[in-house]
mmCIF file of C-alpha atoms in Angstrom:
data_model
loop_
_atom_site.group_PDB
_atom_site.id
_atom_site.type_symbol
_atom_site.label_atom_id
_atom_site.label_comp_id
_atom_site.label_asym_id
_atom_site.label_seq_id
_atom_site.Cartn_x
_atom_site.Cartn_y
_atom_site.Cartn_z
ATOM 1 C CA UNK O 18 45.391 32.816 37.895
ATOM 2 C CA UNK O 19 46.172 29.312 38.829
ATOM 3 C CA UNK O 20 45.049 26.131 36.865
ATOM 4 C CA UNK O 21 42.864 24.538 38.689
ATOM 5 C CA UNK O 22 42.238 20.241 38.356
ATOM 6 C CA UNK O 23 38.171 19.995 38.448
ATOM 7 C CA UNK O 24 36.768 18.025 35.924
ATOM 8 C CA UNK O 25 34.228 19.412 35.513
ATOM 9 C CA UNK O 26 34.589 22.671 35.721
ATOM 10 C CA UNK O 27 34.296 23.771 31.968
ATOM 11 C CA UNK O 28 36.030 27.915 32.414
ATOM 12 C CA UNK O 29 39.116 26.428 34.955
ATOM 13 C CA UNK O 30 41.132 25.872 32.534
ATOM 14 C CA UNK O 31 40.701 28.909 30.595
ATOM 15 C CA UNK O 32 40.546 31.427 33.326
ATOM 16 C CA UNK O 33 44.503 32.595 32.291
ATOM 17 C CA UNK O 34 43.150 36.427 32.285
ATOM 18 C CA UNK O 35 44.034 36.532 29.173
ATOM 19 C CA UNK O 36 41.574 37.013 26.352
ATOM 20 C CA UNK O 37 40.768 33.598 23.703
ATOM 21 C CA UNK O 38 42.189 32.986 21.009
ATOM 22 C CA UNK O 39 40.496 31.976 17.683
ATOM 23 C CA UNK O 40 40.715 28.954 16.192
ATOM 24 C CA UNK O 41 44.314 29.672 15.192
ATOM 25 C CA UNK O 42 46.005 29.383 18.948
ATOM 26 C CA UNK O 43 49.287 28.976 19.753
ATOM 27 C CA UNK O 44 47.659 25.355 21.338
ATOM 28 C CA UNK O 45 45.498 25.242 18.549
ATOM 29 C CA UNK O 46 49.053 24.821 15.828
ATOM 30 C CA UNK O 47 50.578 22.636 18.125
ATOM 31 C CA UNK O 48 47.053 19.860 18.755
ATOM 32 C CA UNK O 49 47.017 20.155 14.520
ATOM 33 C CA UNK O 50 50.851 18.935 14.115
ATOM 34 C CA UNK O 51 50.823 16.361 16.609
ATOM 35 C CA UNK O 52 47.451 15.288 15.092
ATOM 36 C CA UNK O 53 49.169 15.397 11.483
ATOM 37 C CA UNK O 54 52.699 13.659 12.789
ATOM 38 C CA UNK O 55 50.322 10.661 14.096
ATOM 39 C CA UNK O 56 48.620 10.133 11.121
ATOM 40 C CA UNK O 57 51.703 9.902 9.921
ATOM 41 C CA UNK O 58 53.509 7.532 12.035
ATOM 42 C CA UNK O 59 49.481 5.148 11.559
ATOM 43 C CA UNK O 60 49.959 4.944 8.092
ATOM 44 C CA UNK O 61 53.721 4.760 6.903
ATOM 45 C CA UNK O 62 55.989 3.852 10.692
ATOM 46 C CA UNK O 63 53.816 2.243 12.800
ATOM 47 C CA UNK O 64 55.462 -1.303 12.372
ATOM 48 C CA UNK O 65 58.439 0.101 12.698
ATOM 49 C CA UNK O 66 58.033 2.394 15.527
ATOM 50 C CA UNK O 67 56.137 -1.116 17.515
ATOM 51 C CA UNK O 68 59.493 -2.549 16.288
ATOM 52 C CA UNK O 69 61.952 -0.623 17.967
ATOM 53 C CA UNK O 70 58.846 0.204 21.633
ATOM 54 C CA UNK O 71 59.051 -3.909 21.606
ATOM 55 C CA UNK O 72 62.782 -3.880 20.831
ATOM 56 C CA UNK O 73 62.946 -1.555 24.840
ATOM 57 C CA UNK O 74 60.127 -2.822 26.656
ATOM 58 C CA UNK O 75 60.962 -7.362 25.563
ATOM 59 C CA UNK O 76 63.541 -7.481 28.638
ATOM 60 C CA UNK O 77 61.423 -5.823 30.492
ATOM 61 C CA UNK O 78 58.539 -8.292 29.794
ATOM 62 C CA UNK O 79 61.181 -11.339 30.316
ATOM 63 C CA UNK O 80 62.737 -10.235 33.213
ATOM 64 C CA UNK O 81 59.155 -9.735 34.585
ATOM 65 C CA UNK O 82 57.708 -13.193 32.943
ATOM 66 C CA UNK O 83 61.172 -14.657 34.443
ATOM 67 C CA UNK O 84 61.182 -13.746 37.772
ATOM 68 C CA UNK O 85 57.238 -14.821 38.040
ATOM 69 C CA UNK O 86 58.303 -18.721 37.740
ATOM 70 C CA UNK O 87 56.817 -20.554 41.005
ATOM 71 C CA UNK O 88 55.964 -23.040 41.873
ATOM 72 C CA UNK O 89 52.188 -22.595 41.407
ATOM 73 C CA UNK O 90 52.624 -21.200 38.149
ATOM 74 C CA UNK O 91 54.958 -23.923 37.197
ATOM 75 C CA UNK O 92 52.588 -26.589 37.801
ATOM 76 C CA UNK O 93 49.130 -24.574 36.540
ATOM 77 C CA UNK O 94 51.400 -24.842 33.528
ATOM 78 C CA UNK O 95 52.053 -27.900 32.953
ATOM 79 C CA UNK O 96 48.514 -28.498 33.819
ATOM 80 C CA UNK O 97 47.888 -26.197 31.395
ATOM 81 C CA UNK O 98 50.102 -28.310 28.546
ATOM 82 C CA UNK O 99 48.191 -32.298 29.610
ATOM 83 C CA UNK O 100 44.833 -30.292 29.366
ATOM 84 C CA UNK O 101 45.755 -29.252 25.589
ATOM 85 C CA UNK O 102 47.953 -32.434 24.885
ATOM 86 C CA UNK O 103 44.598 -34.903 26.120
ATOM 87 C CA UNK O 104 42.456 -32.700 24.640
ATOM 88 C CA UNK O 105 44.512 -33.529 21.270
ATOM 89 C CA UNK O 106 44.984 -36.971 22.102
ATOM 90 C CA UNK O 107 40.319 -37.428 21.816
ATOM 91 C CA UNK O 108 41.224 -36.041 18.685
ATOM 92 C CA UNK O 109 43.355 -37.954 17.495
ATOM 93 C CA UNK O 110 41.721 -41.087 18.354
ATOM 94 C CA UNK O 111 38.018 -40.200 16.643
ATOM 95 C CA UNK O 112 40.985 -39.857 13.685
ATOM 96 C CA UNK O 113 42.793 -42.729 14.095
ATOM 97 C CA UNK O 114 39.725 -44.661 14.046
ATOM 98 C CA UNK O 115 38.304 -43.128 11.100
ATOM 99 C CA UNK O 116 41.288 -43.489 8.818
ATOM 100 C CA UNK O 117 41.566 -46.979 9.729
ATOM 101 C CA UNK O 118 37.526 -47.861 8.318
ATOM 102 C CA UNK O 119 38.962 -46.139 5.453
ATOM 103 C CA UNK O 120 41.671 -48.618 4.569
ATOM 104 C CA UNK O 121 44.700 -46.895 4.550
ATOM 105 C CA UNK O 122 44.475 -43.313 3.288
ATOM 106 C CA UNK O 123 47.631 -42.092 5.846
ATOM 107 C CA UNK O 124 47.924 -38.153 6.092
ATOM 108 C CA UNK O 125 50.468 -36.063 3.887
ATOM 109 C CA UNK O 126 54.276 -35.399 5.462
ATOM 110 C CA UNK O 127 54.019 -31.809 6.137
ATOM 111 C CA UNK O 128 57.346 -30.712 6.746
ATOM 112 C CA UNK O 129 56.721 -30.998 11.051
ATOM 113 C CA UNK O 130 59.780 -27.731 11.134
ATOM 114 C CA UNK O 131 58.905 -25.431 14.338
ATOM 115 C CA UNK O 132 59.880 -22.570 16.929
ATOM 116 C CA UNK O 133 58.599 -22.699 20.386
ATOM 117 C CA UNK O 134 58.375 -19.395 21.296
ATOM 118 C CA UNK O 135 57.604 -17.973 25.298
ATOM 119 C CA UNK O 136 54.872 -15.435 25.916
ATOM 120 C CA UNK O 137 55.659 -12.994 26.922
ATOM 121 C CA UNK O 138 52.095 -11.313 27.196
ATOM 122 C CA UNK O 139 48.606 -12.628 26.715
ATOM 123 C CA UNK O 140 45.390 -11.864 27.904
ATOM 124 C CA UNK O 141 44.142 -9.226 30.386
ATOM 125 C CA UNK O 142 48.389 -8.017 30.204
ATOM 126 C CA UNK O 143 46.618 -6.934 26.219
ATOM 127 C CA UNK O 144 42.899 -6.808 24.654
ATOM 128 C CA UNK O 145 42.119 -8.707 21.241
ATOM 129 C CA UNK O 146 42.996 -11.667 22.401
ATOM 130 C CA UNK O 147 45.920 -11.518 20.855
ATOM 131 C CA UNK O 148 49.360 -13.226 22.431
ATOM 132 C CA UNK O 149 52.855 -11.362 22.195
ATOM 133 C CA UNK O 150 55.792 -14.861 22.445
ATOM 134 C CA UNK O 151 59.661 -14.212 22.555
ATOM 135 C CA UNK O 152 60.526 -15.079 18.816
ATOM 136 C CA UNK O 153 60.324 -12.806 15.575
ATOM 137 C CA UNK O 154 61.417 -12.335 12.429
ATOM 138 C CA UNK O 155 65.137 -13.108 13.509
ATOM 139 C CA UNK O 156 64.142 -16.335 14.475
ATOM 140 C CA UNK O 157 62.386 -17.347 11.193
ATOM 141 C CA UNK O 158 58.114 -16.175 12.511
ATOM 142 C CA UNK O 159 56.331 -15.132 9.157
ATOM 143 C CA UNK O 160 53.079 -13.342 9.259
ATOM 144 C CA UNK O 161 50.219 -16.237 8.988
ATOM 145 C CA UNK O 162 52.058 -18.902 9.379
ATOM 146 C CA UNK O 163 49.614 -21.702 12.376
ATOM 147 C CA UNK O 164 50.662 -21.256 15.672
ATOM 148 C CA UNK O 165 49.884 -24.654 18.204
ATOM 149 C CA UNK O 166 49.814 -25.126 21.866
ATOM 150 C CA UNK O 167 51.790 -28.604 21.281
ATOM 151 C CA UNK O 168 50.282 -31.597 18.787
ATOM 152 C CA UNK O 169 48.370 -30.568 16.620
ATOM 153 C CA UNK O 170 46.087 -28.307 18.691
ATOM 154 C CA UNK O 171 45.958 -25.440 16.751
ATOM 155 C CA UNK O 172 45.013 -21.839 18.661
ATOM 156 C CA UNK O 173 45.722 -18.964 16.275
ATOM 157 C CA UNK O 174 47.862 -17.715 13.489
ATOM 158 C CA UNK O 175 50.395 -14.748 13.632
ATOM 159 C CA UNK O 176 49.399 -11.353 12.897
ATOM 160 C CA UNK O 177 52.485 -8.794 13.411
ATOM 161 C CA UNK O 178 56.085 -9.716 13.653
ATOM 162 C CA UNK O 179 58.501 -7.504 14.324
ATOM 163 C CA UNK O 180 62.793 -8.280 15.304
ATOM 164 C CA UNK O 181 62.552 -11.032 18.150
ATOM 165 C CA UNK O 182 58.255 -10.208 19.193
ATOM 166 C CA UNK O 183 55.531 -11.356 17.165
ATOM 167 C CA UNK O 184 51.486 -11.279 17.590
ATOM 168 C CA UNK O 185 49.969 -14.657 18.214
ATOM 169 C CA UNK O 186 45.572 -13.741 16.578
ATOM 170 C CA UNK O 187 43.901 -16.081 18.474
ATOM 171 C CA UNK O 188 41.090 -17.574 16.952
ATOM 172 C CA UNK O 189 39.114 -16.227 19.407
ATOM 173 C CA UNK O 190 39.745 -13.281 18.902
ATOM 174 C CA UNK O 191 36.609 -10.909 17.974
ATOM 175 C CA UNK O 192 35.857 -10.850 14.723
ATOM 176 C CA UNK O 193 37.916 -13.944 13.657
ATOM 177 C CA UNK O 194 35.504 -16.582 11.474
ATOM 178 C CA UNK O 195 36.595 -19.754 10.513
ATOM 179 C CA UNK O 196 35.624 -23.054 8.443
ATOM 180 C CA UNK O 197 35.918 -25.671 10.535
ATOM 181 C CA UNK O 198 34.357 -29.473 11.278
ATOM 182 C CA UNK O 199 32.266 -30.450 13.908
ATOM 183 C CA UNK O 200 33.639 -34.594 14.895
ATOM 184 C CA UNK O 201 30.043 -36.238 16.870
ATOM 185 C CA UNK O 202 29.987 -38.242 19.196
ATOM 186 C CA UNK O 203 29.800 -41.062 16.981
ATOM 187 C CA UNK O 204 33.011 -41.712 15.866
ATOM 188 C CA UNK O 205 32.759 -41.506 11.904
ATOM 189 C CA UNK O 206 30.135 -38.678 11.626
ATOM 190 C CA UNK O 207 30.633 -34.880 11.005
ATOM 191 C CA UNK O 208 28.806 -31.732 9.820
ATOM 192 C CA UNK O 209 30.694 -28.596 8.513
ATOM 193 C CA UNK O 210 31.034 -25.433 10.769
ATOM 194 C CA UNK O 211 31.364 -21.766 10.398
ATOM 195 C CA UNK O 212 33.217 -20.855 14.410
ATOM 196 C CA UNK O 213 32.875 -16.837 15.406
ATOM 197 C CA UNK O 214 35.825 -15.804 17.040
ATOM 198 C CA UNK O 215 34.425 -13.899 20.679
ATOM 199 C CA UNK O 216 36.554 -13.039 22.451
ATOM 200 C CA UNK O 217 38.309 -14.990 25.548
ATOM 201 C CA UNK O 218 38.777 -17.573 24.318
ATOM 202 C CA UNK O 219 35.772 -18.942 22.911
ATOM 203 C CA UNK O 220 33.443 -19.130 20.347
ATOM 204 C CA UNK O 221 30.529 -19.446 18.466
ATOM 205 C CA UNK O 222 28.598 -21.260 15.592
ATOM 206 C CA UNK O 223 25.591 -23.080 14.309
ATOM 207 C CA UNK O 224 24.726 -26.200 13.088
ATOM 208 C CA UNK O 225 21.315 -27.791 11.619
ATOM 209 C CA UNK O 226 18.849 -28.505 14.352
ATOM 210 C CA UNK O 227 18.616 -32.462 15.093
ATOM 211 C CA UNK O 228 22.908 -32.387 14.861
ATOM 212 C CA UNK O 229 23.025 -34.901 18.024
ATOM 213 C CA UNK O 230 26.109 -32.312 19.147
ATOM 214 C CA UNK O 231 27.589 -33.071 22.778
ATOM 215 C CA UNK O 232 29.479 -30.683 25.249
ATOM 216 C CA UNK O 233 32.981 -31.403 24.491
ATOM 217 C CA UNK O 234 32.615 -31.959 21.109
ATOM 218 C CA UNK O 235 36.070 -31.992 19.511
ATOM 219 C CA UNK O 236 36.121 -29.320 16.375
ATOM 220 C CA UNK O 237 39.026 -29.283 13.913
ATOM 221 C CA UNK O 238 40.248 -28.189 10.879
ATOM 222 C CA UNK O 239 39.458 -29.647 6.948
ATOM 223 C CA UNK O 240 42.439 -31.799 6.026
ATOM 224 C CA UNK O 241 43.144 -34.517 6.142
ATOM 225 C CA UNK O 242 45.553 -33.855 9.802
ATOM 226 C CA UNK O 243 43.124 -32.589 11.301
ATOM 227 C CA UNK O 244 44.608 -29.781 14.268
ATOM 228 C CA UNK O 245 41.960 -29.495 16.814
ATOM 229 C CA UNK O 246 40.424 -26.056 17.551
ATOM 230 C CA UNK O 247 37.890 -26.158 20.151
ATOM 231 C CA UNK O 248 36.158 -28.748 22.592
ATOM 232 C CA UNK O 249 31.928 -28.022 22.467
ATOM 233 C CA UNK O 250 31.717 -26.474 26.261
ATOM 234 C CA UNK O 251 27.689 -25.533 25.583
ATOM 235 C CA UNK O 252 24.945 -25.913 23.323
ATOM 236 C CA UNK O 253 21.777 -23.817 23.300
ATOM 237 C CA UNK O 254 18.547 -24.980 21.638
ATOM 238 C CA UNK O 255 15.392 -22.836 20.577
ATOM 239 C CA UNK O 256 12.703 -25.682 19.555
ATOM 240 C CA UNK O 257 11.451 -22.393 17.685
ATOM 241 C CA UNK O 258 14.768 -22.040 15.714
ATOM 242 C CA UNK O 259 15.849 -24.279 12.797
ATOM 243 C CA UNK O 260 19.464 -23.693 14.279
ATOM 244 C CA UNK O 261 21.672 -25.189 17.153
ATOM 245 C CA UNK O 262 23.467 -22.503 18.341
ATOM 246 C CA UNK O 263 27.020 -24.146 20.119
ATOM 247 C CA UNK O 264 29.658 -22.039 22.227
ATOM 248 C CA UNK O 265 33.300 -23.696 22.098
ATOM 249 C CA UNK O 266 36.407 -22.932 23.630
ATOM 250 C CA UNK O 267 40.096 -23.323 22.606
ATOM 251 C CA UNK O 268 41.377 -26.559 23.830
ATOM 252 C CA UNK O 269 44.466 -24.104 26.612
ATOM 253 C CA UNK O 270 43.887 -22.158 29.561
ATOM 254 C CA UNK O 271 45.310 -18.922 28.373
ATOM 255 C CA UNK O 272 46.606 -17.294 31.661
ATOM 256 C CA UNK O 273 48.975 -20.280 32.362
ATOM 257 C CA UNK O 274 50.034 -20.506 28.809
ATOM 258 C CA UNK O 275 53.901 -20.265 28.835
ATOM 259 C CA UNK O 276 55.085 -21.550 26.152
ATOM 260 C CA UNK O 277 53.233 -21.844 21.406
ATOM 261 C CA UNK O 278 54.900 -23.589 18.819
ATOM 262 C CA UNK O 279 54.963 -22.427 15.901
ATOM 263 C CA UNK O 280 54.551 -24.207 12.077
ATOM 264 C CA UNK O 281 57.116 -23.130 9.541
ATOM 265 C CA UNK O 282 55.696 -22.175 6.000
ATOM 266 C CA UNK O 283 52.339 -23.461 7.048
ATOM 267 C CA UNK O 284 50.535 -20.074 6.246
ATOM 268 C CA UNK O 285 47.406 -20.181 7.138
ATOM 269 C CA UNK O 286 46.898 -17.152 4.418
ATOM 270 C CA UNK V 26 46.776 23.464 43.760
ATOM 271 C CA UNK V 27 50.320 23.035 41.847
ATOM 272 C CA UNK V 28 50.477 20.176 44.971
ATOM 273 C CA UNK V 29 46.704 18.611 42.822
ATOM 274 C CA UNK V 30 48.369 18.717 39.625
ATOM 275 C CA UNK V 31 51.531 16.904 40.317
ATOM 276 C CA UNK V 32 49.147 14.105 42.265
ATOM 277 C CA UNK V 33 47.109 14.039 38.817
ATOM 278 C CA UNK V 34 49.621 13.733 36.302
ATOM 279 C CA UNK V 35 51.517 10.823 38.723
ATOM 280 C CA UNK V 36 48.777 9.267 40.053
ATOM 281 C CA UNK V 37 47.654 8.581 36.234
ATOM 282 C CA UNK V 38 51.713 7.761 35.334
ATOM 283 C CA UNK V 39 51.175 5.460 37.659
ATOM 284 C CA UNK V 40 48.296 4.080 37.201
ATOM 285 C CA UNK V 41 49.299 2.926 33.229
ATOM 286 C CA UNK V 42 52.252 1.019 34.986
ATOM 287 C CA UNK V 43 49.929 -0.279 37.033
ATOM 288 C CA UNK V 44 48.108 -1.535 34.300
ATOM 289 C CA UNK V 45 51.084 -2.628 32.783
ATOM 290 C CA UNK V 46 53.002 -5.104 35.048
ATOM 291 C CA UNK V 47 50.067 -6.090 36.569
ATOM 292 C CA UNK V 48 48.704 -6.660 34.415
ATOM 293 C CA UNK V 49 45.580 -6.151 33.236
ATOM 294 C CA UNK V 50 44.834 -3.738 30.234
ATOM 295 C CA UNK V 51 41.927 -1.671 31.172
ATOM 296 C CA UNK V 52 43.892 0.218 33.717
ATOM 297 C CA UNK V 53 46.171 1.281 31.016
ATOM 298 C CA UNK V 54 43.597 2.187 29.145
ATOM 299 C CA UNK V 55 41.949 4.077 32.005
ATOM 300 C CA UNK V 56 44.490 6.392 32.395
ATOM 301 C CA UNK V 57 44.796 8.063 29.224
ATOM 302 C CA UNK V 58 41.430 8.705 30.958
ATOM 303 C CA UNK V 59 41.566 10.133 33.237
ATOM 304 C CA UNK V 60 44.029 12.118 32.213
ATOM 305 C CA UNK V 61 41.449 14.011 29.644
ATOM 306 C CA UNK V 62 39.261 14.628 31.890
ATOM 307 C CA UNK V 63 40.979 16.438 33.847
ATOM 308 C CA UNK V 64 42.253 18.549 30.801
ATOM 309 C CA UNK V 65 45.958 16.957 30.454
ATOM 310 C CA UNK V 66 46.207 16.162 26.360
ATOM 311 C CA UNK V 67 49.547 16.049 25.869
ATOM 312 C CA UNK V 68 49.359 13.648 28.598
ATOM 313 C CA UNK V 69 46.766 11.168 27.314
ATOM 314 C CA UNK V 70 47.505 11.460 24.282
ATOM 315 C CA UNK V 71 51.114 10.456 25.325
ATOM 316 C CA UNK V 72 50.089 7.355 26.811
ATOM 317 C CA UNK V 73 47.334 6.554 24.807
ATOM 318 C CA UNK V 74 50.035 5.703 22.221
ATOM 319 C CA UNK V 75 52.139 4.039 24.461
ATOM 320 C CA UNK V 76 49.194 1.388 25.158
ATOM 321 C CA UNK V 77 48.688 1.352 22.044
ATOM 322 C CA UNK V 78 52.342 0.086 20.549
ATOM 323 C CA UNK V 79 51.970 -2.565 23.817
ATOM 324 C CA UNK V 80 48.535 -3.614 22.747
ATOM 325 C CA UNK V 81 48.848 -3.454 18.979
ATOM 326 C CA UNK V 82 46.395 -2.717 16.271
ATOM 327 C CA UNK V 83 43.007 -4.713 17.131
ATOM 328 C CA UNK V 84 41.808 -7.440 15.701
ATOM 329 C CA UNK V 85 38.305 -7.253 12.990
ATOM 330 C CA UNK V 86 35.830 -3.267 12.899
ATOM 331 C CA UNK V 87 38.821 -1.353 13.961
ATOM 332 C CA UNK V 88 41.697 -3.898 12.345
ATOM 333 C CA UNK V 89 41.752 -0.170 10.251
ATOM 334 C CA UNK V 90 42.525 2.634 12.609
ATOM 335 C CA UNK V 91 45.589 0.869 13.599
ATOM 336 C CA UNK V 92 46.328 3.492 16.962
ATOM 337 C CA UNK V 93 42.523 2.952 18.441
ATOM 338 C CA UNK V 94 43.041 4.519 21.530
ATOM 339 C CA UNK V 95 44.384 7.654 19.981
ATOM 340 C CA UNK V 96 42.170 7.887 17.826
ATOM 341 C CA UNK V 97 39.358 7.905 20.569
ATOM 342 C CA UNK V 98 41.505 10.399 22.848
ATOM 343 C CA UNK V 99 42.285 12.702 20.258
ATOM 344 C CA UNK V 100 38.792 12.765 19.195
ATOM 345 C CA UNK V 101 37.791 13.194 22.142
ATOM 346 C CA UNK V 102 39.979 16.023 23.105
ATOM 347 C CA UNK V 103 38.546 17.221 20.374
ATOM 348 C CA UNK V 104 34.935 17.287 21.755
ATOM 349 C CA UNK V 105 35.685 18.647 25.541
ATOM 350 C CA UNK V 106 37.459 21.530 23.691
ATOM 351 C CA UNK V 107 34.477 22.341 21.373
ATOM 352 C CA UNK V 108 32.314 21.837 23.956
ATOM 353 C CA UNK V 109 34.231 24.363 26.106
ATOM 354 C CA UNK V 110 34.189 26.733 24.530
ATOM 355 C CA UNK V 111 30.514 26.937 24.037
ATOM 356 C CA UNK V 112 29.632 26.376 27.099
ATOM 357 C CA UNK V 113 32.024 29.189 28.229
#
């Protein structure tokens, strides 16, 4: 009897006229072998398999990205870059005023070595709030390096590193938590805040009730060379609660992001 | 009936490729689910594995699974097999 394709018919798939076998049929044996191979691949060789797969797929993806370079795409990319630079400039302005007030405490000199990389895949092409970029181990990328969208606008860290590609985990990835500083409107006031990633480029955090937080305030990483991590996009205050919940967004538009910079030897963990 | 079989297989693969090139990842996850629904568990496993290679290991709680789609499809195929045996 022919095998039917009705998904709701439990009998049709097995109605071959044969007496059904026990649990140790050939099909079960193949299934067990597949499970064991997948388990082995997952535990021991997942990095090598992914690296080999991306060695094959990255030229295809590069070609696709290259074909998609219309004027509209170019302008959107420039707009995203400008938005990031503007947000960066505002954070730097606040920091400069604060530092001048403290009479000449200059930020420590960093090596400043950066690797420019193109974005091959971004949300919504891949889930988990990650980016796939076209620089890898060969180009000197290391797992844990900070990734910025230009200037001091940090957007994430390098996760998996393959031969010529790497995976970037954005700060807004679900389950990621970071200690940051909230710059309030008045230039000298900062509030420590723990930001938690929510996916789709957004974070959530809480500050004590009464904190004068406003939409547009900057969130930066602690340190003398403060790096911009996000801007407050919404503030929720419930009078019954002792905390104000604030929502923030990454300072760049992920859909239009074409290039990122990897800060070499700036290990995040 | 034979035509339907191949139509489902080709359709599922097309949906997967569509998800990759559109690009929109839910299509790439939907394709192996549909394949499994129609009983093609080998094809479903293959597509789920491909999807996991493209997606990479998840971030957060599911990180230790490494291949979450493949694990989900494996689990679903076992559940489907057990349910079919008991309902027969």
